[in-house]
Short mmCIF file of C-alpha atoms in Angstrom, two decimals:
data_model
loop_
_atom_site.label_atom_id
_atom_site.label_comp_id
_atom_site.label_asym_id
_atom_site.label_seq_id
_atom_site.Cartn_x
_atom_site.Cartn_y
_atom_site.Cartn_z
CA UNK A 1 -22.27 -23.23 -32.25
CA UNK A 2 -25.87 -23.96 -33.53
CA UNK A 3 -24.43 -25.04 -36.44
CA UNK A 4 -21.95 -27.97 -35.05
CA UNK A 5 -25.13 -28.72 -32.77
CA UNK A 6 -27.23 -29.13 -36.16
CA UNK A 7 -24.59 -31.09 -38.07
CA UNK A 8 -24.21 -33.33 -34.83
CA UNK A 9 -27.74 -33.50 -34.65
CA UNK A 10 -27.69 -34.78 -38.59
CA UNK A 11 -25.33 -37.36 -37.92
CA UNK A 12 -27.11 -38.71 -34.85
CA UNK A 13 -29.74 -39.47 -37.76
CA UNK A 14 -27.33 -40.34 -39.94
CA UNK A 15 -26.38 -43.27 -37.87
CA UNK A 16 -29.91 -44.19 -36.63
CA UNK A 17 -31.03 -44.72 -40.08
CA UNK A 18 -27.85 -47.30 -40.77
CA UNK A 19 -29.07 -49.10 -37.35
CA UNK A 20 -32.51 -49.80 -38.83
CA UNK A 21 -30.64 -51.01 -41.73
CA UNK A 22 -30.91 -54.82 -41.21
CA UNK A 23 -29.93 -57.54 -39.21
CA UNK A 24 -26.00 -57.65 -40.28
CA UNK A 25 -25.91 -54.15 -39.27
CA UNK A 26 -27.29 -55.06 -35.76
CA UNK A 27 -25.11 -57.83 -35.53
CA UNK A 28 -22.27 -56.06 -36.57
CA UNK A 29 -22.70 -53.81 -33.19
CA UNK A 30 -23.33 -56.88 -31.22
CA UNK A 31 -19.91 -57.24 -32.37
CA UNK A 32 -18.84 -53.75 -30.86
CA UNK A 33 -20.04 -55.06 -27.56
CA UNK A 34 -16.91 -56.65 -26.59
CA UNK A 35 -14.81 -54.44 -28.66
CA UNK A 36 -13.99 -51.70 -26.62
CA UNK A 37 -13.22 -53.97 -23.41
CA UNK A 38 -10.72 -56.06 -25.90
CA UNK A 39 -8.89 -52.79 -26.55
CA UNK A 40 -8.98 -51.42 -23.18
CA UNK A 41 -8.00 -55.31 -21.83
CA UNK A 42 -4.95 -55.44 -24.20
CA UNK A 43 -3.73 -52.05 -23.53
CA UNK A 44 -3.86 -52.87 -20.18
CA UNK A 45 -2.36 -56.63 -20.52
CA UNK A 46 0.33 -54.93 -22.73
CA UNK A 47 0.99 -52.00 -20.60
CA UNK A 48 3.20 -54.08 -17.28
CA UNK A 49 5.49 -55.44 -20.07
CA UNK A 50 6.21 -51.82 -21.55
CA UNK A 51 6.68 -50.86 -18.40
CA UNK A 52 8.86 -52.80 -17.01
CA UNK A 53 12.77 -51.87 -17.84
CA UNK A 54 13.20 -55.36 -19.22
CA UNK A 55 11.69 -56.46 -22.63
CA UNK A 56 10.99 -59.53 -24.52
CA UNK A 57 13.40 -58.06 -27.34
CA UNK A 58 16.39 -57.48 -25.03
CA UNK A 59 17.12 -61.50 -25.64
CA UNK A 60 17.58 -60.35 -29.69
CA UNK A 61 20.34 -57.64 -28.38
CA UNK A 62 23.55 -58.30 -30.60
CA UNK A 63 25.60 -55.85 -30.02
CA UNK A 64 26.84 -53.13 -27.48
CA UNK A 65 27.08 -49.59 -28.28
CA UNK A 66 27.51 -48.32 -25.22
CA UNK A 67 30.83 -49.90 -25.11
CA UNK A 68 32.45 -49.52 -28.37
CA UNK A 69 32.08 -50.99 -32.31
CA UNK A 70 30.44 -53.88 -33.19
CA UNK A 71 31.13 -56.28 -36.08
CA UNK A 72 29.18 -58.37 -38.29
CA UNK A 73 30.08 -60.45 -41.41
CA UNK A 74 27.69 -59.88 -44.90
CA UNK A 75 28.24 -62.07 -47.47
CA UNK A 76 32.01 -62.22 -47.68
CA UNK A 77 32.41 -58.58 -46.06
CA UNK A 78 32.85 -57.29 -42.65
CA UNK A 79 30.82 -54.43 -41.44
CA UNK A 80 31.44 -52.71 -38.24
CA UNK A 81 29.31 -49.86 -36.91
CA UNK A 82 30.19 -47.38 -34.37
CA UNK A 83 27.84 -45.01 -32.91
CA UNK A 84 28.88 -41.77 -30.78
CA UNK A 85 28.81 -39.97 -28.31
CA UNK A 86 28.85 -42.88 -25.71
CA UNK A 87 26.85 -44.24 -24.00
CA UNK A 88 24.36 -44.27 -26.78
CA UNK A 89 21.00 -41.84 -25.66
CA UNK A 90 17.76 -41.57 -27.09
CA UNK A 91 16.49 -37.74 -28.38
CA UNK A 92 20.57 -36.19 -29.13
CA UNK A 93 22.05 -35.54 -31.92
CA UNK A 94 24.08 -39.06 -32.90
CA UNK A 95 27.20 -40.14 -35.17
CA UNK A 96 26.78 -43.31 -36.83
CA UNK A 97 30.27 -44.67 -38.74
CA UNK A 98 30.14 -48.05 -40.84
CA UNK A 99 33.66 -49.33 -41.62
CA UNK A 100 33.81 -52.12 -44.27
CA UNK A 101 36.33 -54.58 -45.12
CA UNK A 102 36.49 -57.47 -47.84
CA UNK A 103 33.73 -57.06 -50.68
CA UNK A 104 32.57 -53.28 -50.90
CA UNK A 105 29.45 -51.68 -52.80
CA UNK A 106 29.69 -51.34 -56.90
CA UNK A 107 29.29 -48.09 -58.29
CA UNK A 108 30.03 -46.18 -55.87
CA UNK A 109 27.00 -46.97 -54.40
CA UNK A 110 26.53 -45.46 -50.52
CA UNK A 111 25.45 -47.47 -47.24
CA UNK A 112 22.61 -46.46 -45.60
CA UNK A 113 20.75 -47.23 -42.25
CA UNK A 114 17.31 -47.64 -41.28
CA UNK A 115 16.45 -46.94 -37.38
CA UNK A 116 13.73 -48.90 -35.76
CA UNK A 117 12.36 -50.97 -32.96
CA UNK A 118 12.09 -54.55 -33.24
CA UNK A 119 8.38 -55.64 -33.14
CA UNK A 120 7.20 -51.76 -33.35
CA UNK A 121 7.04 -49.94 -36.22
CA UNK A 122 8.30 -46.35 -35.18
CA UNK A 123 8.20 -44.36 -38.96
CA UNK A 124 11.21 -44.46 -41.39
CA UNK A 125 13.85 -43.07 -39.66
CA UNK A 126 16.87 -43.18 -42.56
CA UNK A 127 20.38 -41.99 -41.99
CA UNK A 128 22.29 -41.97 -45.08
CA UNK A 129 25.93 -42.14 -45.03
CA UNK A 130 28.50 -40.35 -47.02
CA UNK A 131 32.25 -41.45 -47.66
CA UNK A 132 35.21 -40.89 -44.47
CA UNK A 133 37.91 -42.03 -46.10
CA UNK A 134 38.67 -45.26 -47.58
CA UNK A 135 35.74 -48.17 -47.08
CA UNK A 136 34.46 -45.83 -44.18
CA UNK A 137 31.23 -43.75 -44.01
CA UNK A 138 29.18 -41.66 -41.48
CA UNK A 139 25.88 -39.54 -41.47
CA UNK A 140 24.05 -37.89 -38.34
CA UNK A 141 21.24 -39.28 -37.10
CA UNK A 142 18.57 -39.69 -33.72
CA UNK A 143 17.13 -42.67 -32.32
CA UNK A 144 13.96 -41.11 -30.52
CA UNK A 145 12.32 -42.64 -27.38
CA UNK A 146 9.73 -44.56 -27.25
CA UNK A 147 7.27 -43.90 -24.08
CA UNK A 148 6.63 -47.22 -23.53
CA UNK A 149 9.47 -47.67 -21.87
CA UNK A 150 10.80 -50.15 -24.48
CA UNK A 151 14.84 -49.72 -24.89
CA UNK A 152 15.85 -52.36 -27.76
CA UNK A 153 16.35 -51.01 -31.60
CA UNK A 154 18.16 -52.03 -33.75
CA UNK A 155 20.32 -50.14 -36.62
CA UNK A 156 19.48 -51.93 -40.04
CA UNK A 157 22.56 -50.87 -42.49
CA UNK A 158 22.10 -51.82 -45.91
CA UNK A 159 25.45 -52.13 -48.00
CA UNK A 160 24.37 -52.05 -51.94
CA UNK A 161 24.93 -55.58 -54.05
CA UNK A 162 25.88 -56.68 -50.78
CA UNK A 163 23.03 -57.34 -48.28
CA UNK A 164 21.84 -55.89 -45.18
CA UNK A 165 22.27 -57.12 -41.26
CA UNK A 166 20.73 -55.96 -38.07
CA UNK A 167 22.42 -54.46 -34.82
CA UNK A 168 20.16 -54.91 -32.25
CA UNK A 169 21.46 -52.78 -29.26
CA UNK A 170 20.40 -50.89 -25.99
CA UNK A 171 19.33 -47.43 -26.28
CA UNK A 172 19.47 -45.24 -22.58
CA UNK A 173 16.52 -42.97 -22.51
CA UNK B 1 16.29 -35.99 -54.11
CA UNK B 2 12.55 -36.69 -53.96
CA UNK B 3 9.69 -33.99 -55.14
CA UNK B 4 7.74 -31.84 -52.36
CA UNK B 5 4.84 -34.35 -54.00
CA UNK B 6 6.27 -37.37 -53.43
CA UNK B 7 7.55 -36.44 -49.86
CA UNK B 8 3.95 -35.19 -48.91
CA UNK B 9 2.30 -38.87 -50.32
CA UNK B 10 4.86 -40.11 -48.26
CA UNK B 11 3.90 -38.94 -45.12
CA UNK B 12 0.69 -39.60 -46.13
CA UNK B 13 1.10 -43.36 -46.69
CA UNK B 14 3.46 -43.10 -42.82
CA UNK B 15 0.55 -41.57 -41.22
CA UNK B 16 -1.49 -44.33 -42.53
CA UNK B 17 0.33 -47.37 -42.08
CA UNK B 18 1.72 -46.46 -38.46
CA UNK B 19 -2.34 -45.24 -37.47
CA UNK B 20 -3.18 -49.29 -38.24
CA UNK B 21 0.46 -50.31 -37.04
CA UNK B 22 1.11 -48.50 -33.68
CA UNK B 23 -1.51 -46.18 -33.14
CA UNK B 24 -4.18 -48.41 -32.55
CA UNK B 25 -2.33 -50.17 -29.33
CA UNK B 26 -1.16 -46.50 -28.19
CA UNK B 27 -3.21 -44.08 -28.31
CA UNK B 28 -6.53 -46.63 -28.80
CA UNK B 29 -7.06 -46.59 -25.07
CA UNK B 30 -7.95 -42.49 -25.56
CA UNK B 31 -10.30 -42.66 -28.63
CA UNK B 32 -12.29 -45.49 -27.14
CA UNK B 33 -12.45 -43.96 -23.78
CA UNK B 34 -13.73 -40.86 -25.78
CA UNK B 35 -16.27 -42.75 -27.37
CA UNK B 36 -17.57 -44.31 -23.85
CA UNK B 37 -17.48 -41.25 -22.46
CA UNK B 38 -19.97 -39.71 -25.15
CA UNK B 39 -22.45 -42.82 -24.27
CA UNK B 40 -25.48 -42.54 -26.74
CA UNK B 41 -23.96 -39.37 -28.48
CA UNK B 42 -22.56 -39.78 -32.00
CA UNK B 43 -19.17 -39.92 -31.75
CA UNK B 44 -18.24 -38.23 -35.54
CA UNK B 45 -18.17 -34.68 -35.06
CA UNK B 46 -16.26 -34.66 -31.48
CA UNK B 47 -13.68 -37.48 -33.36
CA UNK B 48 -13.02 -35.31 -36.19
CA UNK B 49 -12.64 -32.10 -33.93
CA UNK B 50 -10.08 -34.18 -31.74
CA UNK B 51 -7.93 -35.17 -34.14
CA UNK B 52 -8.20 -31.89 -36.49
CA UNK B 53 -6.63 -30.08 -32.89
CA UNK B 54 -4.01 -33.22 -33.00
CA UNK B 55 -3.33 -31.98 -36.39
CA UNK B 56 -3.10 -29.08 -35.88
CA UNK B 57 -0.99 -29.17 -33.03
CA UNK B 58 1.03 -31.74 -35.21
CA UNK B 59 1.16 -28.90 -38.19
CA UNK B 60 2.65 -26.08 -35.23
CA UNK B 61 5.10 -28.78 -34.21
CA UNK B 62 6.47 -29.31 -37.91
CA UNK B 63 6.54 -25.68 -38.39
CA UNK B 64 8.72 -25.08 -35.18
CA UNK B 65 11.46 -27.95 -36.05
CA UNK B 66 11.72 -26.94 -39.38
CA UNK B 67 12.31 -22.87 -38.38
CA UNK B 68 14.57 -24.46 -35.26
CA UNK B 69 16.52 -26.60 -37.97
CA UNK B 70 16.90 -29.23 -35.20
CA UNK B 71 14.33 -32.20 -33.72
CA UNK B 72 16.27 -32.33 -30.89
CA UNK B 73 16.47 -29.12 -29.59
CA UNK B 74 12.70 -28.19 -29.63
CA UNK B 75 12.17 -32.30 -28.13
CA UNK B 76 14.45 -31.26 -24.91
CA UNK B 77 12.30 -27.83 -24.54
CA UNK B 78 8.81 -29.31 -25.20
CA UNK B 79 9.58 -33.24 -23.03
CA UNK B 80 8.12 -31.37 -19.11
CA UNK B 81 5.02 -30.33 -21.27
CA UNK B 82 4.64 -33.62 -22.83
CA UNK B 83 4.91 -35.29 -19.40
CA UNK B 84 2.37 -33.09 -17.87
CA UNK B 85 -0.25 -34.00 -20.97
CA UNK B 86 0.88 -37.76 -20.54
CA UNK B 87 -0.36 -37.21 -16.64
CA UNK B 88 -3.42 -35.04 -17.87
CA UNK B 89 -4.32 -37.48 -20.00
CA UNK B 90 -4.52 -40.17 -17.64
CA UNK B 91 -6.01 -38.34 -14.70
CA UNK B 92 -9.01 -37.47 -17.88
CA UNK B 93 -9.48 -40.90 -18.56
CA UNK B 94 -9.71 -42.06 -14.83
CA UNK B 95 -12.26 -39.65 -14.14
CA UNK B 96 -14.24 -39.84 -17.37
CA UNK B 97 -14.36 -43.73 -16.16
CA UNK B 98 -15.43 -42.73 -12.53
CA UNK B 99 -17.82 -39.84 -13.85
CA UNK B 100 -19.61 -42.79 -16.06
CA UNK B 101 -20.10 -44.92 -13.79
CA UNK B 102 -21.50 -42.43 -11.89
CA UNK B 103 -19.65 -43.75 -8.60
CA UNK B 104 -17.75 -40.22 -7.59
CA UNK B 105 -19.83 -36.78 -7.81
CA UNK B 106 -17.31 -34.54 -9.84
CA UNK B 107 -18.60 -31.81 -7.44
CA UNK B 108 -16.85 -33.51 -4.48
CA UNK B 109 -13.27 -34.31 -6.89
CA UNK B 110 -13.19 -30.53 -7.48
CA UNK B 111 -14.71 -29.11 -4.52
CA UNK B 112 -17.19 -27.17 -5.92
CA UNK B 113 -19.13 -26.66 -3.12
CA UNK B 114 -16.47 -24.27 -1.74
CA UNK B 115 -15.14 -23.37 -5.17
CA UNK B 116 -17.76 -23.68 -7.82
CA UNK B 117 -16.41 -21.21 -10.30
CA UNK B 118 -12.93 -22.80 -9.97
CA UNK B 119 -11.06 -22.70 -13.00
CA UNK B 120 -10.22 -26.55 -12.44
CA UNK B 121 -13.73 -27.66 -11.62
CA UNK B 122 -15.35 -25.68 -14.73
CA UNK B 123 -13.14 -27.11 -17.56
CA UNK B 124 -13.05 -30.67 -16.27
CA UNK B 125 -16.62 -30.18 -15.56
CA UNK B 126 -16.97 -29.47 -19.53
CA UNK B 127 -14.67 -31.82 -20.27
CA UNK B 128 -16.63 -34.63 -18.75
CA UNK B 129 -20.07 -33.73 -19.39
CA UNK B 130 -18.91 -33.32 -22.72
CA UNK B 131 -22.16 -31.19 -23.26
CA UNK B 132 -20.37 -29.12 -25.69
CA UNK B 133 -18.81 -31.01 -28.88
CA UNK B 134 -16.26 -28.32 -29.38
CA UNK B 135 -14.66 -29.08 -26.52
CA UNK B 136 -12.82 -32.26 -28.36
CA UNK B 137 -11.18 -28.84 -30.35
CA UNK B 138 -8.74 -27.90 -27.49
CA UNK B 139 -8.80 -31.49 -26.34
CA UNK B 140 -7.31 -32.46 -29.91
CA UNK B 141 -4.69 -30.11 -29.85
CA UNK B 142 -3.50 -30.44 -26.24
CA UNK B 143 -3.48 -34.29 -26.90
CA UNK B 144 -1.64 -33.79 -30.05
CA UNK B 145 1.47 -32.82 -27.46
CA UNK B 146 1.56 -36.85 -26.33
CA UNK B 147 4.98 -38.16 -26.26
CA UNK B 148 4.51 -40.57 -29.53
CA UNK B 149 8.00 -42.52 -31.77
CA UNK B 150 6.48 -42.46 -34.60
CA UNK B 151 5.88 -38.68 -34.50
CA UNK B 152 9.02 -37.56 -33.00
CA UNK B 153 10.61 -39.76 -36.52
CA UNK B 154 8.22 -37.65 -38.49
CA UNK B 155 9.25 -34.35 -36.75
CA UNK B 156 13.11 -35.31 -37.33
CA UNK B 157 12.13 -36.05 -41.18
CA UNK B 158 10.07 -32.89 -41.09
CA UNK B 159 13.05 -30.55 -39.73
CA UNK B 160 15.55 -32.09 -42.46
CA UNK B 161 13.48 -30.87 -44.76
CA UNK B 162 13.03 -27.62 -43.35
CA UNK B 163 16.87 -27.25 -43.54
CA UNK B 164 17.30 -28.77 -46.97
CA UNK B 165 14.70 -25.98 -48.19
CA UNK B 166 16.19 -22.58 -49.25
CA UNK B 167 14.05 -20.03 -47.40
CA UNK B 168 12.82 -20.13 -43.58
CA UNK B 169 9.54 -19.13 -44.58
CA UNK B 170 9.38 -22.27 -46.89
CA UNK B 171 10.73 -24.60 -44.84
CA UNK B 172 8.22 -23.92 -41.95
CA UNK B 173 5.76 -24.08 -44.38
CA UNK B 174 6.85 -27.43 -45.54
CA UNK B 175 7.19 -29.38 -42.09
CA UNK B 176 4.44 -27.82 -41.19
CA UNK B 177 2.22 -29.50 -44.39
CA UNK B 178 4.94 -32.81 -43.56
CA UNK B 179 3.36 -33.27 -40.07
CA UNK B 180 -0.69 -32.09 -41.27
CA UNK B 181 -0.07 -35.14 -44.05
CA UNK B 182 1.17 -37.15 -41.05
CA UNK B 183 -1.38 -36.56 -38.64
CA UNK B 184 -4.54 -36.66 -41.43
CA UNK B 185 -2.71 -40.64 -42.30
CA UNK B 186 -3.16 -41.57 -38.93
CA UNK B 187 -6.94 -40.06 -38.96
CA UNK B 188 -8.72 -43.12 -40.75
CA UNK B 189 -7.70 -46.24 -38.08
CA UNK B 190 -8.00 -44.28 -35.07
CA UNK B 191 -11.58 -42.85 -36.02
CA UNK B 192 -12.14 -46.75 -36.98
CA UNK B 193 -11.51 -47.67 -33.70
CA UNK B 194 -13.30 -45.41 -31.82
CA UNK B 195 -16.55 -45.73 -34.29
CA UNK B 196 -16.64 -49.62 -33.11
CA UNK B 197 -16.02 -48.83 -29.94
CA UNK B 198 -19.30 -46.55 -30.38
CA UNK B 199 -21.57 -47.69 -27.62
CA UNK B 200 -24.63 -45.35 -28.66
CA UNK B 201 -26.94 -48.22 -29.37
CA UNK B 202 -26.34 -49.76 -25.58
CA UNK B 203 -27.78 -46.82 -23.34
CA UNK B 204 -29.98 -49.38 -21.53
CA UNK B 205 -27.28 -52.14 -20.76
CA UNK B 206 -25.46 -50.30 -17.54
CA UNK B 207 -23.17 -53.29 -16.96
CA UNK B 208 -21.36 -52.23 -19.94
CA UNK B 209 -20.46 -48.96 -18.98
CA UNK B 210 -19.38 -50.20 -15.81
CA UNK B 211 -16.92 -52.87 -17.30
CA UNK B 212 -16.24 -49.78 -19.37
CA UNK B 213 -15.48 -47.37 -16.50
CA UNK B 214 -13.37 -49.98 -14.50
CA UNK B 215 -11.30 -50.64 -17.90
CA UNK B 216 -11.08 -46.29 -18.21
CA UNK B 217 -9.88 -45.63 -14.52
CA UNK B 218 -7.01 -48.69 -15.25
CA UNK B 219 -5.95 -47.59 -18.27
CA UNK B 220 -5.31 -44.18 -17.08
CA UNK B 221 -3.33 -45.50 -13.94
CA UNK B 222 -0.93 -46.72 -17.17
CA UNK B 223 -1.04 -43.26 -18.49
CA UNK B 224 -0.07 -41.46 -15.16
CA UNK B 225 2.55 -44.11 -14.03
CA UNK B 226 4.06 -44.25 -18.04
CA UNK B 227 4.15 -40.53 -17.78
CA UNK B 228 5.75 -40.52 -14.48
CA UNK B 229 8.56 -42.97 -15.76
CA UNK B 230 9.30 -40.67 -18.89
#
């Protein structure tokens, strides 16, 4: 205990020494001043949007899980991606399924998809698929929730020498 | 198939990007309203003691997905504890806010009149007086329970690789080290934050803390009403 009281001690020292340091350091917490009100203001500013059950990134929604497939043309091929159980939750275990048609990777090369929010950055959250038959593939995956209340992601598959497109889709926490 | 290495850098680098990326708007709000609350007190040793208990708690949380081989499971058991931190958290801030403006006597919120060895009153009382810089310990790890995305995607990367890894023992081991790696990433831009948000040099200049407290007591009306939708 008086240890941590020392080293706190120390460091009080340690940072009024750098505030004699000069006049950029002085203005550089004159700076500070309004910092912490700008954070606290835009948290707050941000905060009725988040909350709300409506988004700004609902008008980029594409597709609709919760009913069935959706399609989308790459490049000369079609790709359609089913997700299951329906209606698609946040937090459970999930099946995603890409079907192709027309061109299809080289190589042998496998699809993949990356999860994420539009607009937030939420972590790498990969799902890679592995063959179901002919042009098909699935892999498990979770789309978690995000406690801002925000309900739009979006499913970014990736189909090797072809391309990649976005579903952008509605996500019941 | 990438090396233990590579996948620890990895997280690393997450923690990192997603501290300057998301963290920052998130869970800003707390650090700064830390750093308010500790007025002309330095603000590094009760920082790094928060967010070693966030690690730490992040570390306990990696260890239980990867033994549990499933994100999902432990998520559903753990979501009413999150929600009650979420509603913790706020009703902290709020009163940290009122407490430095000095506007409502923390012996009248707790009744410690009647009560003043009441379990409640004491450990806010410490809380909020924050005369004891070890107190940001337990703080750290009870905060490290927040509902957050980009650590429930962590904690479903760390419990794959639990699974993919031969031996229980080693797999808790790894998603344990996973979400340290994580957490440590995400050390540098909150601790930025709440270092200019440092308001040490301002003791004299009341107005400021009372912008500051008005700003504190909002922003954990969010917290309480977010938790309350989650």
């Amino acid at each position: 205990m008086l240890k941590i009281r020392g080293s706190y001690c120390s460091s009080r020292g340690f940072f009024k020494r750098e505030k004699e340091g000069g006049t950029a350091a002085v203005k550089m917490k004159r700076l500070m001043i309004p910092f912490s009100a700008v954070i606290l203001t835009a948290f707050l500013l941000a905060a009725p949007g988040r909350i709300a059950a409506g988004d700004k990134y609902q008008e980029m929604i594409n597709c609709d899980l919760h009913q069935g497939a959706c399609t989308q043309n790459l490049a000369g091929s079609t790709i359609t991606l089913t997700v299951t159980p329906r209606p698609v939750k946040a937090m459970q275990d999930l099946l995603f399924q890409v079907t192709l048609a027309g061109k299809l990777p080289s190589n042998n090369k496998l699809p993949y998809i990356d999860l994420g929010m539009p607009g937030m950055n939420m972590g790498p959250n990969h799902v890679q698929l592995k063959p179901a038959g002919k042009a098909a593939y699935e892999g498990r995956g979770v789309i978690v929730r995000c406690p801002s209340g925000r309900r739009t992601w979006q499913a970014t598959v990736t189909i090797p020498d072809v391309g990649q497109t976005k579903f952008i889709f509605d996500v019941i926490y | 198939m990438l090396s233990t290495k590579t996948i620890f850098l990895l997280y690393l680098s997450t923690g990192f990007t997603i501290g300057f990326g998301h963290c920052i708007g998130m869970c800003g709000p707390i650090v700064v309203s830390f750093s308010l609350n500790l007025k002309d007190k330095s603000i590094l040793v009760p920082q790094l003691l928060y967010h070693l208990g966030r690690i730490i708690t992040y570390a306990i949380l990696g260890g239980v997905v990867a033994a549990a081989g499933s994100f999902t499971i432990v998520a559903a058991n753990i979501e009413s504890i999150q929600k009650g931190v979420m509603i913790f958290t706020g009703v902290l801030i709020m009163l940290m806010g009122l407490a430095m403006a000095g506007w409502v006597p923390l012996g009248n919120v707790f009744g410690d009149h009647s009560h003043p060895g009441g379990v409640i009153s004491k450990g806010f009382g410490k809380l909020l007086k924050a005369k004891s810089t070890l107190v940001y310990l337990p703080l750290g790890l009870l905060l490290g329970l927040l509902p957050c995305g980009p650590v429930y995607t962590a904690l479903l990367g760390a419990a794959r690789t639990g699974m993919e890894i031969n031996t229980i023992y080693h797999g808790i081991l790894a998603g344990m080290g996973l979400m340290a790696a994580f957490g440590l990433g995400t050390v540098p831009a909150l601790f930025l934050v709440a270092k200019l948000a440092g308001l040490g040099w301002l003791k004299s200049r009341a107005i400021i803390y009372k912008v500051g407290a008005v700003l504190m007591i909002l922003v954990g009306f969010v917290f309480v009403i977010k938790a309350v939708r989650f």
